[in-house]
Amino acid sequence: MELGLVLTLCGLGAAFWLPAIIIGLISHGKKKNCTMNTVGLVIRINSKSSGDGSLSFYPVYEYYANGMKYTNEGASIKHCVPQVGTKVPVMYNPAKPKQSYIPGYDNKVYKILAIVFGIIGCIPILVCTGILFFTGI
């Protein structure tokens, strides 16, 4: 029975570590590829209701890269929502200018999610390790 519990706990931990790794890679890829900076303008704020009844806000911003105008939606923000008309720094990918992010907003969201999933994944792994250590399976 302990072996089944150990395998289940290890699988549960891995199930949380996988999204943490993927989110971390996405964040790193954005930061690595989006090397050019420009100034964008917040043109509207989209809002969506989350499962707990609170609202999440997504700034929609436009910016120019290589003479072309692009529009993109930033990551979810609950606090410190920029006002419409606010100028924001934008980092974009020179090879694919449509790929962009607002420094300070998007990076924080990805980092927080990766950390949360990583910590949650550690708990069953630590319990699994404890079971292996104390029972000698």
Coordinates of C-alpha atoms in Angstrom, one line a residue:
M1 CA 0.0 0.0 0.0
E2 CA 2.8 2.4 0.8
L3 CA 4.3 2.0 -2.6
G4 CA 1.0 2.9 -4.3
L5 CA 0.8 6.0 -2.0
V6 CA 4.4 7.0 -2.8
L7 CA 3.8 6.7 -6.6
T8 CA 0.6 8.6 -6.3
L9 CA 2.2 11.4 -4.3
C10 CA 5.2 11.6 -6.7
G11 CA 2.8 11.7 -9.7
L12 CA 0.8 14.5 -8.0
G13 CA 3.9 16.5 -7.4
A14 CA 5.1 16.0 -11.0
A15 CA 1.6 17.1 -12.2
F16 CA 2.2 20.5 -10.5
W17 CA 5.8 20.8 -11.5
L18 CA 5.0 20.3 -15.2
P19 CA 2.9 23.5 -15.5
A20 CA 5.5 25.4 -13.3
I21 CA 8.2 24.4 -15.8
I22 CA 6.1 25.3 -18.8
I23 CA 5.1 28.7 -17.4
G24 CA 8.8 29.4 -16.5
L25 CA 9.9 28.5 -20.1
I26 CA 7.2 30.8 -21.5
S27 CA 8.3 33.6 -19.3
H28 CA 11.9 33.0 -20.1
G29 CA 11.2 32.8 -23.9
K30 CA 9.3 36.1 -23.9
K31 CA 12.1 37.8 -22.0
K32 CA 14.8 36.2 -24.3
N33 CA 13.0 37.0 -27.6
C34 CA 11.5 40.4 -26.9
T35 CA 14.6 42.4 -26.9
M36 CA 13.5 45.7 -28.5
N37 CA 11.7 48.3 -26.5
T38 CA 9.2 51.0 -27.5
V39 CA 6.5 53.0 -25.8
G40 CA 2.9 51.8 -26.1
L41 CA -0.4 53.5 -25.3
V42 CA -3.1 51.8 -23.2
I43 CA -6.3 52.1 -25.4
R44 CA -8.7 50.2 -23.3
I45 CA -9.0 47.9 -20.3
N46 CA -10.7 44.5 -20.7
S47 CA -12.3 43.0 -17.6
K48 CA -13.2 39.4 -17.0
S49 CA -14.9 37.9 -14.0
S50 CA -12.8 35.3 -12.2
G51 CA -14.2 32.2 -10.5
D52 CA -14.2 33.8 -7.0
G53 CA -16.4 36.7 -8.2
S54 CA -13.6 39.3 -8.4
L55 CA -12.6 41.1 -11.6
S56 CA -9.3 40.7 -13.4
F57 CA -8.2 43.5 -15.7
Y58 CA -6.3 43.2 -19.0
P59 CA -4.7 46.3 -20.4
V60 CA -5.0 46.5 -24.2
Y61 CA -2.1 48.5 -25.6
E62 CA -1.0 49.6 -29.0
Y63 CA 2.6 50.3 -30.1
Y64 CA 4.6 50.9 -33.2
A65 CA 7.4 48.6 -34.4
N66 CA 9.2 48.9 -37.8
G67 CA 6.6 51.5 -38.8
M68 CA 3.7 49.1 -38.3
K69 CA 1.0 49.5 -35.6
Y70 CA 0.3 46.5 -33.3
T71 CA -2.3 45.9 -30.7
N72 CA -1.9 43.4 -27.9
E73 CA -3.5 42.5 -24.6
G74 CA -1.4 42.4 -21.4
A75 CA -1.5 39.9 -18.6
S76 CA -4.2 39.9 -15.9
I77 CA -3.9 42.7 -13.4
K78 CA -5.9 43.1 -10.2
H79 CA -4.2 46.1 -8.7
C80 CA -2.4 49.1 -10.1
V81 CA -4.4 49.0 -13.4
P82 CA -3.1 51.6 -15.8
Q83 CA -5.6 54.3 -17.0
V84 CA -6.6 54.5 -20.6
G85 CA -4.3 56.9 -22.3
T86 CA -1.3 55.9 -20.1
K87 CA 2.0 55.4 -21.9
V88 CA 3.6 52.1 -21.0
P89 CA 7.0 50.6 -21.9
V90 CA 6.6 47.6 -24.3
M91 CA 9.2 45.0 -25.1
Y92 CA 8.7 43.2 -28.4
N93 CA 10.3 40.5 -30.6
P94 CA 12.1 42.2 -33.5
A95 CA 11.6 39.0 -35.6
K96 CA 7.9 38.8 -34.8
P97 CA 6.8 42.3 -33.6
K98 CA 3.3 41.0 -32.7
Q99 CA 4.9 39.2 -29.7
S100 CA 5.2 41.7 -26.9
Y101 CA 4.7 42.3 -23.2
I102 CA 4.6 45.1 -20.7
P103 CA 7.6 44.8 -18.4
G104 CA 6.7 44.5 -14.8
Y105 CA 3.2 43.3 -15.4
D106 CA 3.4 40.1 -17.6
N107 CA 6.7 38.9 -16.0
K108 CA 5.3 39.1 -12.5
V109 CA 2.2 37.0 -13.4
Y110 CA 4.3 34.2 -14.9
K111 CA 6.8 34.2 -12.1
I112 CA 4.1 34.1 -9.4
L113 CA 2.3 31.2 -11.2
A114 CA 5.5 29.3 -11.7
I115 CA 6.5 29.7 -8.0
V116 CA 3.0 28.7 -6.7
F117 CA 2.8 25.6 -8.9
G118 CA 6.4 24.7 -7.9
I119 CA 5.7 25.0 -4.2
I120 CA 2.4 23.1 -4.4
G121 CA 4.3 20.4 -6.3
C122 CA 7.0 20.2 -3.6
I123 CA 4.6 19.3 -0.9
P124 CA 3.6 15.8 -2.1
I125 CA 7.2 15.1 -3.2
L126 CA 8.4 15.9 0.3
V127 CA 5.7 13.7 1.9
C128 CA 6.7 11.0 -0.6
T129 CA 10.4 11.3 0.4
G130 CA 9.4 11.2 4.1
I131 CA 7.4 8.0 3.6
L132 CA 10.4 6.4 1.7
F133 CA 12.8 7.5 4.4
F134 CA 10.9 6.4 7.4
T135 CA 9.4 3.2 6.1
G136 CA 12.4 2.0 4.1
I137 CA 10.3 1.0 1.0

